[in-house]
Amino acid sequence: MPTIRDVAERAGVSPITVSRVINNSGYVSQETRLRVEAAIAELQYVPNSLARSLRFKRTHTLALVLTDITNPFWTTVARGVEDAASQCGFNVILCNTDENEAKQSEYLNVLLQKQVDGFLLVPARSTPDPIVLIQSQKVPTVVLDRQVPGAQVDIVRGDSEGGAYQLVRLLLSLGHRRIAMLSGPVSISTAADRVTGYCRALQELGLEAQAELICYGEYTQESGYQMAQKVLSLIPRPTALFAANNFIAIGALRALREAGVHVPEDMALVSFDDIPPAFVIEPFLTVAAQPAYEMGRRATELLLARLSGQAPLECQEIVLPTEIIVRRSSGSPVHFN
């Protein structure tokens, strides 16, 4: 394997000059730079990034810790992170926790040992413990999507409560009065916020939120399927379902199809988070769409600002608005008069 000294000898310069070319530091004439770059190419020399990292105390690596990369929402967030990081010369390590705290803890320890420069974290639960662990090592962190009570940390998230409120107001305007809420884990802030928005919309119309119509589960298709089966057994049935994310909505659709319940003719269905057009033949779901790419990009920009010392001293909380996109699944008033 060629060394920096081999490159220097081939280019007819000193090793320090090769180092300046590689690190783009210090003055090197254009003619000398071209000779060094040619020698690097000829010898297929790969610089020792670990040695440079130890010397400059930077690995130019960010950790992105997500909950479920199979969900297109998180895939889009990850793309926003990667694009923003790449533009500033940073690489991204992606980890997937499946909302599992033990798995999350294992990843955090490994990533801290690898001395990543910063974390973009979607906490498996809305507890401060993982934030405290990372901050104890003085590594900058930005939390994505969720609130973490008790933690002083930068956050970039969507307006979960506001988006839920708007979706339920839409259903109410269409004549629905018995709306079932299929939410995520009670220990995750987005699930609680979306239930809060649901309840606020009902209360504004003088309706009481009924416990039998509020289900907490997981942000998975299987959980959506099971929660939908549960509310379909109620008498009277709800006339509309509000799924707290797109995977819950997909599971609920399967349960409705198996029960012979047609959407929207027999029951309306709305969801938080959209499904990208590339994943479906025809956009069908009425949704509260979060700007997933923007979330990833803004979080990364904030983290990089922290690393460069250009961010405000106080922690930032950036709340991005949701967009209500009305499609066929919410039906129209004629179906429910």
Short mmCIF file of C-alpha atoms in Angstrom, two decimals:
data_model
loop_
_atom_site.label_atom_id
_atom_site.label_comp_id
_atom_site.label_asym_id
_atom_site.label_seq_id
_atom_site.Cartn_x
_atom_site.Cartn_y
_atom_site.Cartn_z
CA MET A 1 0.00 0.00 0.00
CA PRO A 2 1.55 3.35 -1.04
CA THR A 3 2.39 5.89 1.67
CA ILE A 4 2.52 9.67 1.73
CA ARG A 5 6.30 9.41 1.35
CA ASP A 6 5.85 7.39 -1.86
CA VAL A 7 3.62 10.14 -3.23
CA ALA A 8 6.13 12.80 -2.25
CA GLU A 9 8.96 10.94 -3.97
CA ARG A 10 6.92 10.44 -7.15
CA ALA A 11 5.95 14.12 -7.26
CA GLY A 12 9.41 15.37 -6.30
CA VAL A 13 8.19 17.26 -3.23
CA SER A 14 8.31 16.88 0.53
CA PRO A 15 5.69 14.90 2.52
CA ILE A 16 4.47 18.14 4.12
CA THR A 17 3.65 19.50 0.68
CA VAL A 18 1.60 16.38 -0.09
CA SER A 19 -0.19 16.87 3.23
CA ARG A 20 -1.02 20.47 2.30
CA VAL A 21 -2.53 19.36 -1.00
CA ILE A 22 -4.60 16.62 0.64
CA ASN A 23 -5.88 18.87 3.44
CA ASN A 24 -6.11 21.97 1.23
CA SER A 25 -4.12 23.93 3.81
CA GLY A 26 -1.17 26.26 3.36
CA TYR A 27 0.18 27.64 0.09
CA VAL A 28 0.99 25.28 -2.76
CA SER A 29 1.59 26.49 -6.31
CA GLN A 30 -0.84 25.29 -8.95
CA GLU A 31 1.96 23.46 -10.81
CA THR A 32 3.03 21.60 -7.66
CA ARG A 33 -0.58 20.77 -6.76
CA LEU A 34 -1.13 19.19 -10.17
CA ARG A 35 2.05 17.07 -9.82
CA VAL A 36 0.98 15.84 -6.38
CA GLU A 37 -2.57 15.05 -7.56
CA ALA A 38 -1.15 13.14 -10.54
CA ALA A 39 1.14 11.14 -8.24
CA ILE A 40 -1.80 10.33 -5.94
CA ALA A 41 -3.81 9.08 -8.93
CA GLU A 42 -0.94 7.05 -10.36
CA LEU A 43 -0.16 5.35 -7.05
CA GLN A 44 -3.87 5.06 -6.08
CA TYR A 45 -2.94 6.52 -2.71
CA VAL A 46 -5.77 6.67 -0.14
CA PRO A 47 -5.17 9.26 2.63
CA ASN A 48 -5.45 8.05 6.22
CA SER A 49 -8.64 9.81 7.29
CA LEU A 50 -8.43 8.40 10.82
CA ALA A 51 -5.03 9.98 11.38
CA ARG A 52 -6.31 13.31 10.09
CA SER A 53 -9.38 13.04 12.31
CA LEU A 54 -7.28 12.51 15.41
CA ARG A 55 -5.03 15.42 14.49
CA PHE A 56 -7.83 17.90 13.76
CA LYS A 57 -10.35 16.45 16.26
CA ARG A 58 -12.96 16.17 13.50
CA THR A 59 -14.16 13.06 11.68
CA HIS A 60 -16.48 14.98 9.33
CA THR A 61 -19.05 12.32 10.10
CA LEU A 62 -22.59 12.79 11.41
CA ALA A 63 -24.78 10.08 12.93
CA LEU A 64 -28.41 9.86 11.83
CA VAL A 65 -30.35 7.62 14.21
CA LEU A 66 -33.86 6.92 12.88
CA THR A 67 -36.69 4.64 14.00
CA ASP A 68 -37.77 2.92 10.76
CA ILE A 69 -35.97 3.59 7.48
CA THR A 70 -38.50 1.42 5.60
CA ASN A 71 -41.06 4.20 6.10
CA PRO A 72 -40.88 6.61 3.12
CA PHE A 73 -41.26 9.55 5.51
CA TRP A 74 -37.92 8.70 7.15
CA THR A 75 -36.33 7.87 3.80
CA THR A 76 -37.12 11.41 2.67
CA VAL A 77 -35.84 12.91 5.93
CA ALA A 78 -32.60 10.95 5.47
CA ARG A 79 -32.18 12.34 1.95
CA GLY A 80 -32.52 15.88 3.30
CA VAL A 81 -29.87 15.12 5.92
CA GLU A 82 -27.50 13.54 3.42
CA ASP A 83 -27.78 16.36 0.88
CA ALA A 84 -27.15 19.08 3.47
CA ALA A 85 -24.24 17.17 5.02
CA SER A 86 -22.63 16.36 1.67
CA GLN A 87 -22.68 20.01 0.60
CA CYS A 88 -20.49 20.81 3.62
CA GLY A 89 -18.11 17.86 3.20
CA PHE A 90 -19.65 15.60 5.86
CA ASN A 91 -20.54 11.92 5.62
CA VAL A 92 -23.55 10.36 7.34
CA ILE A 93 -23.78 7.09 9.26
CA LEU A 94 -27.36 5.80 9.32
CA CYS A 95 -28.73 3.61 12.12
CA ASN A 96 -32.24 2.19 12.50
CA THR A 97 -33.63 1.55 16.03
CA ASP A 98 -37.12 0.15 15.29
CA GLU A 99 -38.34 2.28 18.25
CA ASN A 100 -36.30 -0.05 20.50
CA GLU A 101 -34.55 1.67 23.41
CA ALA A 102 -32.00 -1.14 23.92
CA LYS A 103 -31.04 -1.03 20.25
CA GLN A 104 -30.84 2.75 20.43
CA SER A 105 -28.52 2.62 23.44
CA GLU A 106 -26.23 0.13 21.70
CA TYR A 107 -25.98 2.33 18.60
CA LEU A 108 -25.28 5.47 20.61
CA ASN A 109 -22.40 3.82 22.45
CA VAL A 110 -20.85 2.53 19.22
CA LEU A 111 -21.22 5.90 17.49
CA LEU A 112 -19.70 7.76 20.42
CA GLN A 113 -16.73 5.40 20.30
CA LYS A 114 -16.35 6.19 16.61
CA GLN A 115 -16.17 9.87 17.58
CA VAL A 116 -18.83 11.17 15.24
CA ASP A 117 -18.94 14.96 15.18
CA GLY A 118 -22.67 15.24 15.87
CA PHE A 119 -25.97 13.39 16.21
CA LEU A 120 -29.29 13.76 14.43
CA LEU A 121 -31.53 11.69 16.68
CA VAL A 122 -35.13 10.49 16.54
CA PRO A 123 -35.56 9.25 20.13
CA ALA A 124 -37.17 5.83 20.51
CA ARG A 125 -39.08 7.27 23.46
CA SER A 126 -39.61 10.86 24.61
CA THR A 127 -37.19 10.60 27.54
CA PRO A 128 -34.02 12.69 28.09
CA ASP A 129 -31.69 9.73 28.84
CA PRO A 130 -30.13 9.36 25.36
CA ILE A 131 -29.67 13.14 25.10
CA VAL A 132 -27.95 13.23 28.49
CA LEU A 133 -25.62 10.40 27.41
CA ILE A 134 -24.58 12.17 24.20
CA GLN A 135 -24.22 15.57 25.83
CA SER A 136 -22.06 14.09 28.60
CA GLN A 137 -19.50 13.46 25.82
CA LYS A 138 -19.87 17.06 24.61
CA VAL A 139 -21.18 16.00 21.21
CA PRO A 140 -23.70 18.40 19.59
CA THR A 141 -27.15 16.91 19.02
CA VAL A 142 -30.31 17.87 17.16
CA VAL A 143 -33.53 15.94 17.82
CA LEU A 144 -35.75 15.25 14.82
CA ASP A 145 -39.55 15.06 14.77
CA ARG A 146 -40.11 14.70 18.53
CA GLN A 147 -40.14 16.68 21.74
CA VAL A 148 -38.07 15.55 24.72
CA PRO A 149 -39.35 17.00 28.01
CA GLY A 150 -36.56 17.66 30.48
CA ALA A 151 -33.79 17.92 27.88
CA GLN A 152 -32.04 21.09 26.76
CA VAL A 153 -31.49 20.27 23.11
CA ASP A 154 -32.09 21.64 19.61
CA ILE A 155 -35.26 20.27 17.99
CA VAL A 156 -36.61 20.36 14.44
CA ARG A 157 -40.11 18.88 14.15
CA GLY A 158 -43.43 19.11 12.39
CA ASP A 159 -46.55 20.59 13.92
CA SER A 160 -48.14 17.32 15.05
CA GLU A 161 -50.88 18.87 17.15
CA GLY A 162 -51.79 21.49 14.55
CA GLY A 163 -51.86 18.99 11.68
CA ALA A 164 -54.07 16.59 13.65
CA TYR A 165 -56.40 19.41 14.59
CA GLN A 166 -56.82 20.44 10.95
CA LEU A 167 -57.48 16.87 9.78
CA VAL A 168 -60.18 16.30 12.39
CA ARG A 169 -61.74 19.69 11.62
CA LEU A 170 -61.95 18.55 8.00
CA LEU A 171 -63.73 15.33 9.00
CA LEU A 172 -66.11 17.27 11.22
CA SER A 173 -66.91 19.65 8.37
CA LEU A 174 -67.83 16.60 6.27
CA GLY A 175 -70.45 15.59 8.82
CA HIS A 176 -68.53 13.03 10.88
CA ARG A 177 -69.20 12.93 14.60
CA ARG A 178 -67.88 9.48 15.51
CA ILE A 179 -64.19 9.54 14.59
CA ALA A 180 -61.74 6.89 15.80
CA MET A 181 -58.13 7.88 16.55
CA LEU A 182 -55.47 5.25 15.80
CA SER A 183 -52.32 6.64 17.40
CA GLY A 184 -48.73 5.58 18.03
CA PRO A 185 -47.02 4.74 21.36
CA VAL A 186 -48.26 6.82 24.28
CA SER A 187 -44.61 7.37 25.32
CA ILE A 188 -43.75 9.20 22.08
CA SER A 189 -44.52 12.91 21.87
CA THR A 190 -45.88 12.85 18.32
CA ALA A 191 -48.53 10.27 19.26
CA ALA A 192 -49.61 12.30 22.29
CA ASP A 193 -49.59 15.56 20.31
CA ARG A 194 -51.78 14.11 17.56
CA VAL A 195 -54.30 12.87 20.12
CA THR A 196 -54.27 16.36 21.69
CA GLY A 197 -55.03 17.93 18.31
CA TYR A 198 -57.82 15.39 17.75
CA CYS A 199 -59.40 16.18 21.13
CA ARG A 200 -59.12 19.96 20.65
CA ALA A 201 -60.99 19.83 17.34
CA LEU A 202 -63.81 17.79 18.90
CA GLN A 203 -64.06 20.03 21.95
CA GLU A 204 -64.33 23.17 19.83
CA LEU A 205 -67.49 21.72 18.31
CA GLY A 206 -68.85 20.79 21.73
CA LEU A 207 -68.11 17.06 21.32
CA GLU A 208 -66.54 14.91 24.01
CA ALA A 209 -63.60 12.68 23.14
CA GLN A 210 -64.63 9.10 23.90
CA ALA A 211 -62.03 6.76 25.38
CA GLU A 212 -63.26 3.79 23.32
CA LEU A 213 -62.46 5.70 20.14
CA ILE A 214 -58.83 6.49 21.07
CA CYS A 215 -56.31 3.69 20.52
CA TYR A 216 -52.57 3.76 21.24
CA GLY A 217 -50.36 1.27 19.44
CA GLU A 218 -47.14 1.35 17.41
CA TYR A 219 -46.21 3.24 14.24
CA THR A 220 -46.42 0.04 12.20
CA GLN A 221 -48.73 -1.52 9.63
CA GLU A 222 -49.52 -4.46 11.91
CA SER A 223 -50.50 -2.15 14.74
CA GLY A 224 -52.73 -0.15 12.39
CA TYR A 225 -54.39 -3.38 11.31
CA GLN A 226 -55.05 -4.47 14.89
CA MET A 227 -56.34 -1.08 16.06
CA ALA A 228 -58.68 -0.84 13.07
CA GLN A 229 -60.05 -4.31 13.83
CA LYS A 230 -60.71 -3.19 17.40
CA VAL A 231 -62.71 -0.09 16.49
CA LEU A 232 -64.61 -1.95 13.74
CA SER A 233 -66.07 -4.16 16.46
CA LEU A 234 -67.62 -1.16 18.24
CA ILE A 235 -71.36 -0.59 18.11
CA PRO A 236 -72.09 1.79 16.58
CA ARG A 237 -69.06 1.80 14.32
CA PRO A 238 -67.13 5.01 13.76
CA THR A 239 -67.76 6.71 10.42
CA ALA A 240 -64.14 7.83 10.06
CA LEU A 241 -60.65 6.73 11.09
CA PHE A 242 -57.72 9.04 11.76
CA ALA A 243 -54.39 7.17 11.48
CA ALA A 244 -51.47 8.84 13.26
CA ASN A 245 -48.99 7.92 10.53
CA ASN A 246 -48.90 6.44 7.03
CA PHE A 247 -47.96 2.90 8.13
CA ILE A 248 -50.88 2.79 10.58
CA ALA A 249 -53.12 3.94 7.70
CA ILE A 250 -51.89 1.14 5.42
CA GLY A 251 -52.60 -1.45 8.13
CA ALA A 252 -56.04 0.06 8.76
CA LEU A 253 -56.85 -0.14 5.04
CA ARG A 254 -56.07 -3.86 5.09
CA ALA A 255 -58.42 -4.40 8.05
CA LEU A 256 -61.18 -2.41 6.35
CA ARG A 257 -60.76 -4.35 3.12
CA GLU A 258 -60.94 -7.70 4.95
CA ALA A 259 -64.11 -6.53 6.74
CA GLY A 260 -65.74 -5.52 3.45
CA VAL A 261 -65.76 -1.84 4.47
CA HIS A 262 -65.19 0.45 1.47
CA VAL A 263 -63.27 3.73 1.70
CA PRO A 264 -64.72 6.32 1.46
CA GLU A 265 -68.20 4.97 0.67
CA ASP A 266 -68.65 3.16 4.01
CA MET A 267 -65.96 4.81 6.13
CA ALA A 268 -63.57 7.73 5.70
CA LEU A 269 -59.83 7.43 6.41
CA VAL A 270 -57.28 10.20 6.89
CA SER A 271 -53.65 10.00 7.91
CA PHE A 272 -50.71 11.94 9.26
CA ASP A 273 -47.74 11.81 6.82
CA ASP A 274 -48.11 11.31 3.10
CA ILE A 275 -47.07 8.40 0.91
CA PRO A 276 -44.86 9.60 -1.97
CA PRO A 277 -46.54 9.32 -5.42
CA ALA A 278 -43.81 6.91 -6.54
CA PHE A 279 -45.12 4.36 -4.01
CA VAL A 280 -48.75 4.31 -5.21
CA ILE A 281 -50.53 4.12 -8.56
CA GLU A 282 -53.03 6.81 -7.58
CA PRO A 283 -52.74 9.20 -4.60
CA PHE A 284 -55.74 8.28 -2.47
CA LEU A 285 -55.25 9.26 1.17
CA THR A 286 -56.23 12.60 2.62
CA VAL A 287 -53.24 13.54 4.77
CA ALA A 288 -51.48 16.06 6.95
CA ALA A 289 -48.16 16.11 5.09
CA GLN A 290 -45.00 17.10 6.91
CA PRO A 291 -42.09 18.62 4.94
CA ALA A 292 -39.87 15.60 5.51
CA TYR A 293 -36.98 16.67 3.26
CA GLU A 294 -37.01 20.15 4.76
CA MET A 295 -36.98 18.68 8.26
CA GLY A 296 -33.84 16.67 7.52
CA ARG A 297 -32.13 19.57 5.78
CA ARG A 298 -32.93 22.17 8.46
CA ALA A 299 -31.85 19.84 11.26
CA THR A 300 -28.52 19.17 9.56
CA GLU A 301 -27.91 22.86 8.91
CA LEU A 302 -28.57 23.60 12.58
CA LEU A 303 -26.21 20.83 13.69
CA LEU A 304 -23.46 22.07 11.37
CA ALA A 305 -23.98 25.60 12.69
CA ARG A 306 -23.46 24.22 16.22
CA LEU A 307 -20.25 22.52 15.12
CA SER A 308 -18.91 25.73 13.58
CA GLY A 309 -19.93 27.87 16.56
CA GLN A 310 -22.35 29.93 14.46
CA ALA A 311 -25.63 28.85 16.12
CA PRO A 312 -27.29 30.92 18.89
CA LEU A 313 -26.23 29.98 22.42
CA GLU A 314 -29.75 29.02 23.48
CA CYS A 315 -31.33 25.81 22.19
CA GLN A 316 -33.52 26.18 19.12
CA GLU A 317 -36.92 24.60 18.47
CA ILE A 318 -37.97 24.83 14.84
CA VAL A 319 -41.59 23.78 14.22
CA LEU A 320 -42.41 23.23 10.55
CA PRO A 321 -46.03 23.59 9.36
CA THR A 322 -48.02 20.68 7.95
CA GLU A 323 -50.03 20.81 4.73
CA ILE A 324 -53.52 19.32 4.51
CA ILE A 325 -53.90 17.49 1.19
CA VAL A 326 -57.50 16.46 0.52
CA ARG A 327 -58.02 13.37 -1.63
CA ARG A 328 -60.73 10.73 -2.08
CA SER A 329 -60.29 8.80 1.18
CA SER A 330 -61.97 11.48 3.31
CA GLY A 331 -65.12 11.27 1.21
CA SER A 332 -67.71 14.04 0.91
CA PRO A 333 -70.73 15.07 2.99
CA VAL A 334 -73.15 13.11 0.80
CA HIS A 335 -71.73 9.81 2.10
CA PHE A 336 -72.58 10.56 5.71
CA ASN A 337 -75.79 12.56 5.72
#
